[in-house]
mmCIF file of N, CA and C in Angstrom:
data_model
loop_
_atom_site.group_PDB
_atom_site.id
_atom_site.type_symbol
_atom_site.label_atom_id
_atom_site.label_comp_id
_atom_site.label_asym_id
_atom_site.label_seq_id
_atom_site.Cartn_x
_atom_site.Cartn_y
_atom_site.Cartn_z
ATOM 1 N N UNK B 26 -21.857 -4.356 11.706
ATOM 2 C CA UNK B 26 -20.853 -3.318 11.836
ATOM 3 C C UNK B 26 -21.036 -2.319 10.691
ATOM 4 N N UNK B 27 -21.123 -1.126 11.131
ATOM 5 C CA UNK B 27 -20.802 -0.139 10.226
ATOM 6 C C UNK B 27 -19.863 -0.164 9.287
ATOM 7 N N UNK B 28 -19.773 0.857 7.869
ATOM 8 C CA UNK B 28 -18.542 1.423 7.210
ATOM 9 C C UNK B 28 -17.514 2.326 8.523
ATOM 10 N N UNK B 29 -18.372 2.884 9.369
ATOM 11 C CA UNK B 29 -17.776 3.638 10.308
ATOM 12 C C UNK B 29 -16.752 3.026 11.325
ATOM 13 N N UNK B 30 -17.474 1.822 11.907
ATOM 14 C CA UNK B 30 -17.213 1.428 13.037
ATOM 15 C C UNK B 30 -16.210 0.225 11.987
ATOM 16 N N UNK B 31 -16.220 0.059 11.265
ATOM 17 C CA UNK B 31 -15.192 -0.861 10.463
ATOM 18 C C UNK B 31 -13.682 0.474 10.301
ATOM 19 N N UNK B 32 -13.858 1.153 9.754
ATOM 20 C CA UNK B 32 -13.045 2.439 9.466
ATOM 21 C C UNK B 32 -12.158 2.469 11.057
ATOM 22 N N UNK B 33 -12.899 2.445 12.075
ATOM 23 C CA UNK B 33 -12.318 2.861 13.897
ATOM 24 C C UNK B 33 -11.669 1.632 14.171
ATOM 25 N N UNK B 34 -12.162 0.752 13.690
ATOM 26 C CA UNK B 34 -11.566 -0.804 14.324
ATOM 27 C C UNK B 34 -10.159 -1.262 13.210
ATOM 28 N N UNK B 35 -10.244 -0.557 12.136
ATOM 29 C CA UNK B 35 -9.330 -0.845 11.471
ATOM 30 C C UNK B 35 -7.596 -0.174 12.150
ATOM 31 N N UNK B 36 -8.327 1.060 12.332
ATOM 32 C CA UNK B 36 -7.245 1.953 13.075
ATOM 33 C C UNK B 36 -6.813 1.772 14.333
ATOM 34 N N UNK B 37 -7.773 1.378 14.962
ATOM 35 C CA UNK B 37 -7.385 0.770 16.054
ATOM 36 C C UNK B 37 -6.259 0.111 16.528
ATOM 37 N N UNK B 38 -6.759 -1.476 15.545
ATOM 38 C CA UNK B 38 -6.078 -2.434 15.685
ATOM 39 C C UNK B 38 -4.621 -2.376 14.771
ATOM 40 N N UNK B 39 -4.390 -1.111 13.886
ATOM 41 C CA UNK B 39 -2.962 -0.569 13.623
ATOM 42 C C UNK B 39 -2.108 -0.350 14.688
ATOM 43 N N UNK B 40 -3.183 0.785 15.524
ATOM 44 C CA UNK B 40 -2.167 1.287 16.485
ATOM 45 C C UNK B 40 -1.786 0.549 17.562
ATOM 46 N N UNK B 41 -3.018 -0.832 17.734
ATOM 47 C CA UNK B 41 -2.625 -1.647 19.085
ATOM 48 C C UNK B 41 -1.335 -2.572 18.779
ATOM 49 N N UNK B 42 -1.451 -2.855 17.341
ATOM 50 C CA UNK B 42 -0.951 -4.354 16.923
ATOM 51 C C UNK B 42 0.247 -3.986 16.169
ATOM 52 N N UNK B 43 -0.214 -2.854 15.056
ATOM 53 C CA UNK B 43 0.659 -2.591 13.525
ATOM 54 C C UNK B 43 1.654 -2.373 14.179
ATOM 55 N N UNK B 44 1.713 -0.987 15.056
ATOM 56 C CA UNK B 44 3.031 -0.214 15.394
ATOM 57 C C UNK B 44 2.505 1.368 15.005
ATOM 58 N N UNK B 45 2.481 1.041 13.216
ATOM 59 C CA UNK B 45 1.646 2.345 12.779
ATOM 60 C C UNK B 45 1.560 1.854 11.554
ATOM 61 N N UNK B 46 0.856 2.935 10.668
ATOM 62 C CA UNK B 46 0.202 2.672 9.101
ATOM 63 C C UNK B 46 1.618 2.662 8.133
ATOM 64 N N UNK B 47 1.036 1.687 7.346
ATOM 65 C CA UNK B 47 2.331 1.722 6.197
ATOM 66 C C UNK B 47 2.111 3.103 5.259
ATOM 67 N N UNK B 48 2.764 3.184 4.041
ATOM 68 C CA UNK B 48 3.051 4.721 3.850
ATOM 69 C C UNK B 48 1.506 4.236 2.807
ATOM 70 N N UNK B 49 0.805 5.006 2.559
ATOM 71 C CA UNK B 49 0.131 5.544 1.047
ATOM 72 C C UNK B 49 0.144 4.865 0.531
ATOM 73 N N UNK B 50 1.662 5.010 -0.363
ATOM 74 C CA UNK B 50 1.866 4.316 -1.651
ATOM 75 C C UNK B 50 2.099 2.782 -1.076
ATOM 76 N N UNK B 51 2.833 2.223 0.148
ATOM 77 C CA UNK B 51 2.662 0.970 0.416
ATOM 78 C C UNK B 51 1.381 0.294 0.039
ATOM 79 N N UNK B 52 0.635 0.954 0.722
ATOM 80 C CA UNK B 52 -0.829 0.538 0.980
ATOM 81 C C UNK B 52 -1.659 0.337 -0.487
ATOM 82 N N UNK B 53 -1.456 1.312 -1.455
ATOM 83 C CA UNK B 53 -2.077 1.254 -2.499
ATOM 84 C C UNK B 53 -1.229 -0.188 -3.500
ATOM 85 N N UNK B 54 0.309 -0.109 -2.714
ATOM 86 C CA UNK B 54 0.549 -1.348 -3.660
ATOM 87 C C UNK B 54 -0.117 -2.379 -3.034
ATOM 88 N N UNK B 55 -0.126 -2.869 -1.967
ATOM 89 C CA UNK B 55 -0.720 -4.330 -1.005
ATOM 90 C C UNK B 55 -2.011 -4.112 -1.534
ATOM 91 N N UNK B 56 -2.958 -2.853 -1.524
ATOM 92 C CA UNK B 56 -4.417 -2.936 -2.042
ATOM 93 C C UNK B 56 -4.461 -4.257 -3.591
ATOM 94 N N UNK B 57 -3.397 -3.023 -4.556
ATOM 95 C CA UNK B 57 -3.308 -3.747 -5.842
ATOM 96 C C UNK B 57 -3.088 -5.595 -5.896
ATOM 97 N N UNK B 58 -2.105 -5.694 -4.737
ATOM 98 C CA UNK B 58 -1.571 -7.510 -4.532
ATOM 99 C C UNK B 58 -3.264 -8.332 -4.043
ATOM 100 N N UNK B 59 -3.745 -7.607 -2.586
ATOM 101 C CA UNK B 59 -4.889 -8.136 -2.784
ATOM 102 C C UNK B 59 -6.268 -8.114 -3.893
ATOM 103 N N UNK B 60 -6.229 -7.078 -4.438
ATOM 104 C CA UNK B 60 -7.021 -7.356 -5.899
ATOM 105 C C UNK B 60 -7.028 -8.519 -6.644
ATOM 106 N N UNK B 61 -5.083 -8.959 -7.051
ATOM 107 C CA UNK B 61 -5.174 -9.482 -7.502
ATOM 108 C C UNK B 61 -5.121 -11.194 -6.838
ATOM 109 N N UNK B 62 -5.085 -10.946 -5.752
ATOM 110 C CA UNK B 62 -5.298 -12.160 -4.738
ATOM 111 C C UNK B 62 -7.192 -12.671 -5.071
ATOM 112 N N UNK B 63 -8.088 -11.585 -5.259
ATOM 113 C CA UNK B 63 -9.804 -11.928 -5.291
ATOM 114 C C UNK B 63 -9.645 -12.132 -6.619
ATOM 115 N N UNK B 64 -8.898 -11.929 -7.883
ATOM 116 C CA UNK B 64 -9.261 -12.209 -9.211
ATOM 117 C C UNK B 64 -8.491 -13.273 -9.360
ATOM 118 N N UNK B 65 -7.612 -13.880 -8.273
ATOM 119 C CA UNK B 65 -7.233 -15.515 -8.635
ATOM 120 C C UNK B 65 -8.306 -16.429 -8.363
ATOM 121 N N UNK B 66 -8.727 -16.031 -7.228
ATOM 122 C CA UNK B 66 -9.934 -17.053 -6.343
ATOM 123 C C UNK B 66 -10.695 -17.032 -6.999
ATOM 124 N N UNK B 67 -11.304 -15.653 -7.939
ATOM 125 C CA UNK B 67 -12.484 -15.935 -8.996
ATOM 126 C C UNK B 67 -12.444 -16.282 -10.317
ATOM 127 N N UNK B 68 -10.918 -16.570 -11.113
ATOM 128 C CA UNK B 68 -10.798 -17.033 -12.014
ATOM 129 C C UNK B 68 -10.326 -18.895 -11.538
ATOM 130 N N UNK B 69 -10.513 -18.676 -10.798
ATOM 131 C CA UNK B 69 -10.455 -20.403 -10.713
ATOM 132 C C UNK B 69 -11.965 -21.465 -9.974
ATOM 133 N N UNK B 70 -12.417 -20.121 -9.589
ATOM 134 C CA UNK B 70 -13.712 -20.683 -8.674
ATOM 135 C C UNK B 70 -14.767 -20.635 -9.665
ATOM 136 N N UNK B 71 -15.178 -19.028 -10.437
ATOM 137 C CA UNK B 71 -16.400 -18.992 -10.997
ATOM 138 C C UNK B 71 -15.496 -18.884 -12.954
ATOM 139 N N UNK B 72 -14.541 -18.793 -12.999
ATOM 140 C CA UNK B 72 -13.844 -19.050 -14.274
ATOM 141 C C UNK B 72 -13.517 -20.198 -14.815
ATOM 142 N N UNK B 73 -12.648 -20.061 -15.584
ATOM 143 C CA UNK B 73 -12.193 -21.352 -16.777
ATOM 144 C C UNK B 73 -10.585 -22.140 -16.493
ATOM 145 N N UNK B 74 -10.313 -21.097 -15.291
ATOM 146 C CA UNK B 74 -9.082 -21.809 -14.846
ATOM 147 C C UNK B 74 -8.865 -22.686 -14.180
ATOM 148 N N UNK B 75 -8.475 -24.027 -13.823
ATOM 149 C CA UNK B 75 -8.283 -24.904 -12.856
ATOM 150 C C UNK B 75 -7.552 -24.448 -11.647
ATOM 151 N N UNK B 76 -8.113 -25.094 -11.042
ATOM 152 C CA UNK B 76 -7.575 -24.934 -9.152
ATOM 153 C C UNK B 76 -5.787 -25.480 -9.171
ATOM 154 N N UNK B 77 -4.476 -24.870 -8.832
ATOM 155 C CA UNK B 77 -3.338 -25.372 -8.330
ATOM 156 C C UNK B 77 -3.949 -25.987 -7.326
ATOM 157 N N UNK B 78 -2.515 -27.212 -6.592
ATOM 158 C CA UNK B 78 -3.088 -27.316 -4.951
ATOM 159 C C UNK B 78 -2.548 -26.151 -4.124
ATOM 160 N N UNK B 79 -2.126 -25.025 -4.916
ATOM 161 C CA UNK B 79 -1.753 -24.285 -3.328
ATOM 162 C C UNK B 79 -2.568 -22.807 -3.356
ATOM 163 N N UNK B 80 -3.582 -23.059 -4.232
ATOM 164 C CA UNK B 80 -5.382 -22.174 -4.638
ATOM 165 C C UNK B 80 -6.266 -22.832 -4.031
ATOM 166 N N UNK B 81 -6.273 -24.129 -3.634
ATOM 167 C CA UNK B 81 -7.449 -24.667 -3.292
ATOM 168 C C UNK B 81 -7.981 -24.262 -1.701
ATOM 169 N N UNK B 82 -7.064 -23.739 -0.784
ATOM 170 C CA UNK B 82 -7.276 -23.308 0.328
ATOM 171 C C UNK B 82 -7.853 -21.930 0.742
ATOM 172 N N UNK B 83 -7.539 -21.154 -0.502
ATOM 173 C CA UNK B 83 -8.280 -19.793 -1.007
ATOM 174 C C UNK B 83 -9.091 -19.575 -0.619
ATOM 175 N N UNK B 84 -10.039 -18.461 0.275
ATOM 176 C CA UNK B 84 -11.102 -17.873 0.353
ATOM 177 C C UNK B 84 -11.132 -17.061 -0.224
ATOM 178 N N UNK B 85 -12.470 -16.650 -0.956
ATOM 179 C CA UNK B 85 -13.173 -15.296 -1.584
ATOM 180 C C UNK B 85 -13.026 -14.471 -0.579
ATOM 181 N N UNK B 86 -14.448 -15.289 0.494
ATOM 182 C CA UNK B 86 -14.378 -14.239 1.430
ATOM 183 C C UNK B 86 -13.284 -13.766 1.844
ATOM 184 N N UNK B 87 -12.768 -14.145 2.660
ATOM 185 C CA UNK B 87 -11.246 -13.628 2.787
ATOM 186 C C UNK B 87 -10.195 -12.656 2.403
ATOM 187 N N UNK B 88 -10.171 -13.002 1.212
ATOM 188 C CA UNK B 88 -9.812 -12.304 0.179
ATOM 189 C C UNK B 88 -10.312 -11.021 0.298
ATOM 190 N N UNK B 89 -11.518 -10.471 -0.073
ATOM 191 C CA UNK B 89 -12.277 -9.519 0.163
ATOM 192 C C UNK B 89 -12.278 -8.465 1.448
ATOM 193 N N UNK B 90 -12.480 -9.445 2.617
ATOM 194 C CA UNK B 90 -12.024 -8.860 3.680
ATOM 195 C C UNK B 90 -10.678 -8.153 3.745
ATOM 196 N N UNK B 91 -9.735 -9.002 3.289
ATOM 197 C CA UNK B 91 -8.488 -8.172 3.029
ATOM 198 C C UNK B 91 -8.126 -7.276 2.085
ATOM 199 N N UNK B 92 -8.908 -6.759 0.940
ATOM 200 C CA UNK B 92 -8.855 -5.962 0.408
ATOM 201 C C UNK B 92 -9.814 -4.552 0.824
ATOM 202 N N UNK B 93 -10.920 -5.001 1.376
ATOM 203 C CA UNK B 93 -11.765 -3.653 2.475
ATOM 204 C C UNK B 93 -10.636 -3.366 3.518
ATOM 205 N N UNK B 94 -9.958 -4.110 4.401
ATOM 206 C CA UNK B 94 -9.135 -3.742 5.210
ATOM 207 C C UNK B 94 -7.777 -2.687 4.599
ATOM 208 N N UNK B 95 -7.139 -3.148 3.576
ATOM 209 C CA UNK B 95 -6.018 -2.228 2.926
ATOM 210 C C UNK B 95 -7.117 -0.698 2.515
ATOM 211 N N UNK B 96 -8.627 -0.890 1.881
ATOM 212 C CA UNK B 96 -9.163 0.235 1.399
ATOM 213 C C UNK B 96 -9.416 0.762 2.364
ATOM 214 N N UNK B 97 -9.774 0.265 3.718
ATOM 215 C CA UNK B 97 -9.629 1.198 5.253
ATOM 216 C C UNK B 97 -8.720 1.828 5.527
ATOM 217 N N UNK B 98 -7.633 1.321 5.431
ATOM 218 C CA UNK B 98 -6.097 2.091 5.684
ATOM 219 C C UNK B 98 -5.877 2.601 5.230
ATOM 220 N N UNK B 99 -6.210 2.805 3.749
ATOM 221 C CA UNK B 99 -5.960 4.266 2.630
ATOM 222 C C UNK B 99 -7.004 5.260 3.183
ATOM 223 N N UNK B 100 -8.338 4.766 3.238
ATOM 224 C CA UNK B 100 -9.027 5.870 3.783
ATOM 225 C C UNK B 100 -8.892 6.787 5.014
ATOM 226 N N UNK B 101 -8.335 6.020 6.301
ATOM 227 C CA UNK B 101 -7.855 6.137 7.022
ATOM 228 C C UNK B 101 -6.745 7.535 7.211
ATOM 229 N N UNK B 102 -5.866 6.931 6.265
ATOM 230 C CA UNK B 102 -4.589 7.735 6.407
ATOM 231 C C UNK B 102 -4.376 9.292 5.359
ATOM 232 N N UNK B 103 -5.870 9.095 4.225
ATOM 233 C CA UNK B 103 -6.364 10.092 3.853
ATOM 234 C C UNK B 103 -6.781 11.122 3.913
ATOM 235 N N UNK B 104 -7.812 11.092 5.351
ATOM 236 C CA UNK B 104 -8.921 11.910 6.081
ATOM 237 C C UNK B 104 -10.268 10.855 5.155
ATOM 238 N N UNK B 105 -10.529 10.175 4.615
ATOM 239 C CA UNK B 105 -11.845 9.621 3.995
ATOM 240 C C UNK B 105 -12.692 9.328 4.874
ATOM 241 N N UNK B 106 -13.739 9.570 4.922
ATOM 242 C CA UNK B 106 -14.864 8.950 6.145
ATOM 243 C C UNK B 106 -15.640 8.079 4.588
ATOM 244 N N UNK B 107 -15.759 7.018 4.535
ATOM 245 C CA UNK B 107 -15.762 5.924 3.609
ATOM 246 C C UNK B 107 -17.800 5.966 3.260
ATOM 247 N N UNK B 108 -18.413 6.244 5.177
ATOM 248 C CA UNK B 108 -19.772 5.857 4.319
ATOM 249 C C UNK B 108 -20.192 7.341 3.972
ATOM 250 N N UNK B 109 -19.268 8.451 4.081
ATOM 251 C CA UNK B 109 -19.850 9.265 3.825
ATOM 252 C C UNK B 109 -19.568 9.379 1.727
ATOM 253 N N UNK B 110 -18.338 8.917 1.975
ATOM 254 C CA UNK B 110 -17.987 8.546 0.154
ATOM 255 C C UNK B 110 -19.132 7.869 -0.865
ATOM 256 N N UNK B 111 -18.948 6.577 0.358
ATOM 257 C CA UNK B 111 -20.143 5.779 -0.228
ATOM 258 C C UNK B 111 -21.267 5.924 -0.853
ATOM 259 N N UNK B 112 -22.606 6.887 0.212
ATOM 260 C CA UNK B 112 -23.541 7.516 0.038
ATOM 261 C C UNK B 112 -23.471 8.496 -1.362
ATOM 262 N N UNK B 113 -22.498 9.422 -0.919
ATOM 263 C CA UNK B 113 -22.160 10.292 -2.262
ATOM 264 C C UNK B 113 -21.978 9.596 -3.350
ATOM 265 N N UNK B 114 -21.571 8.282 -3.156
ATOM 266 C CA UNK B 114 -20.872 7.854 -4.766
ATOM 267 C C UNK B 114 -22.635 7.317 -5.288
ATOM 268 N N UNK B 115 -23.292 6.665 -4.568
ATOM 269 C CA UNK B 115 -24.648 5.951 -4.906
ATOM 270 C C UNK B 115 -25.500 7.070 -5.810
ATOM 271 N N UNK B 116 -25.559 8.259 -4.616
ATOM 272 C CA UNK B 116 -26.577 9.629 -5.268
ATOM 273 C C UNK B 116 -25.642 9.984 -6.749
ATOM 274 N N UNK B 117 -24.714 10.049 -6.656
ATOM 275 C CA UNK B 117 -24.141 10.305 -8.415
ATOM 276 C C UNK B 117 -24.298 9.416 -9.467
ATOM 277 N N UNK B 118 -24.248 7.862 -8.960
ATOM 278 C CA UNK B 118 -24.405 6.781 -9.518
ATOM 279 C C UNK B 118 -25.891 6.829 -10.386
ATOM 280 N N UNK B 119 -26.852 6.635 -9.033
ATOM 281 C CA UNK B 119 -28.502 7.368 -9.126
ATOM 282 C C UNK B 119 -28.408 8.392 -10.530
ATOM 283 N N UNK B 120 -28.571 9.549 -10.123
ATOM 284 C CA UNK B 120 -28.581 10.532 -10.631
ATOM 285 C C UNK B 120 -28.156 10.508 -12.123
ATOM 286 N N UNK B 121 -26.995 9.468 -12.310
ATOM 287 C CA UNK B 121 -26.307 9.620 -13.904
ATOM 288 C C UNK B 121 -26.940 8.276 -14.171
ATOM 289 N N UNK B 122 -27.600 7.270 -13.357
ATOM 290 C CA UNK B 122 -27.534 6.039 -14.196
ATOM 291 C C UNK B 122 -28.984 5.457 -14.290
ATOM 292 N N UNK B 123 -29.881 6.199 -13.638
ATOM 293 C CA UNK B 123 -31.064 5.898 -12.670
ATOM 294 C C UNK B 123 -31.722 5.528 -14.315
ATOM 295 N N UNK B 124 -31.824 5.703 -15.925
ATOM 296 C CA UNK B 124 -32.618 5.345 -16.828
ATOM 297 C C UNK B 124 -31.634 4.795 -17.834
ATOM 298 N N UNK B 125 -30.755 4.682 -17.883
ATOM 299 C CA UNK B 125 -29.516 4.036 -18.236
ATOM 300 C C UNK B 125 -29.091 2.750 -18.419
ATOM 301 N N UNK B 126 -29.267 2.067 -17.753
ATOM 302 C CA UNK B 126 -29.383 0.248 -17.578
ATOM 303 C C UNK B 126 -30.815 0.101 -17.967
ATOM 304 N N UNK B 127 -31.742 0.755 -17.319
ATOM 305 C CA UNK B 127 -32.812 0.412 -17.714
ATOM 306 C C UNK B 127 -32.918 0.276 -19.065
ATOM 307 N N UNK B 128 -32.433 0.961 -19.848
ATOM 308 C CA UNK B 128 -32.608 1.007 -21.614
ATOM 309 C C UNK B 128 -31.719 0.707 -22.051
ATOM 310 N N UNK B 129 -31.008 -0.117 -21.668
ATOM 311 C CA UNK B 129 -29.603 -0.824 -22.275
ATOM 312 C C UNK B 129 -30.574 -1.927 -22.823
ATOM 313 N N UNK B 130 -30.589 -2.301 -24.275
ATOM 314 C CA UNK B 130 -31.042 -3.256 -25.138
ATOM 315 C C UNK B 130 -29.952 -4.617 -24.508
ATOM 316 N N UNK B 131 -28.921 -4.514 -24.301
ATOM 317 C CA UNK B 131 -27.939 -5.568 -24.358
ATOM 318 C C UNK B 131 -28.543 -5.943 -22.941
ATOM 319 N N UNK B 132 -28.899 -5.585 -21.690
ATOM 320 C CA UNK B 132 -29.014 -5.835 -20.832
ATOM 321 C C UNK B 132 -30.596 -6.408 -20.662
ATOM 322 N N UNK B 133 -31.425 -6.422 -21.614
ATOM 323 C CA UNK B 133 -32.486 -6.631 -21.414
ATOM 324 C C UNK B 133 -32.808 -8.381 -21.750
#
């Protein structure tokens, strides 16, 4: 599946299922809740924190998925076409970083 065809199916299944999109600022808060939903799963999975029993059922994946899904709905309700962001963000990335890591002493 595409960034695209992920972006259409997201909206979609708002308008079949949701009713309609929550506001903006909803969305950017639920984004923030699932953030911090993937930095529990990874401070207990690949971190120093121990598992609760009610973490242990946790998916990453999951997790993740549900945080691309809230970043669909912001994009969505934006005008964002996401792989066109995407692309753009890489060529700037490129462009400013392309000898940069490479000569990072710390990274070597």
């Amino acid at each position: 599946m595409t960034i695209e065809e992920a972006q259409h199916k997201v909206d979609e299944w708002i308008k079949t299922y949701g009713v309609r999109y929550f506001s903006p600022l909803t969305n950017m808060a639920i984004l923030t809740e699932e953030v911090g939903e993937v930095a529990r799963v990874m401070a207990r999975t690949y971190g120093d924190q121990s598992c609760k029993p009610s973490d242990e059922c946790k998916n990453l994946a999951d997790e993740l998925a549900d945080v691309m899904w809230v970043l669909m709905c912001i994009a969505n309700q934006t005008g964002v076409n996401l792989t066109d962001a995407f692309a753009k963000n890489i060529e700037k990335k490129t462009a400013r970083d392309c000898q940069r890591h490479k000569n990072n002493p710390k990274l070597k």
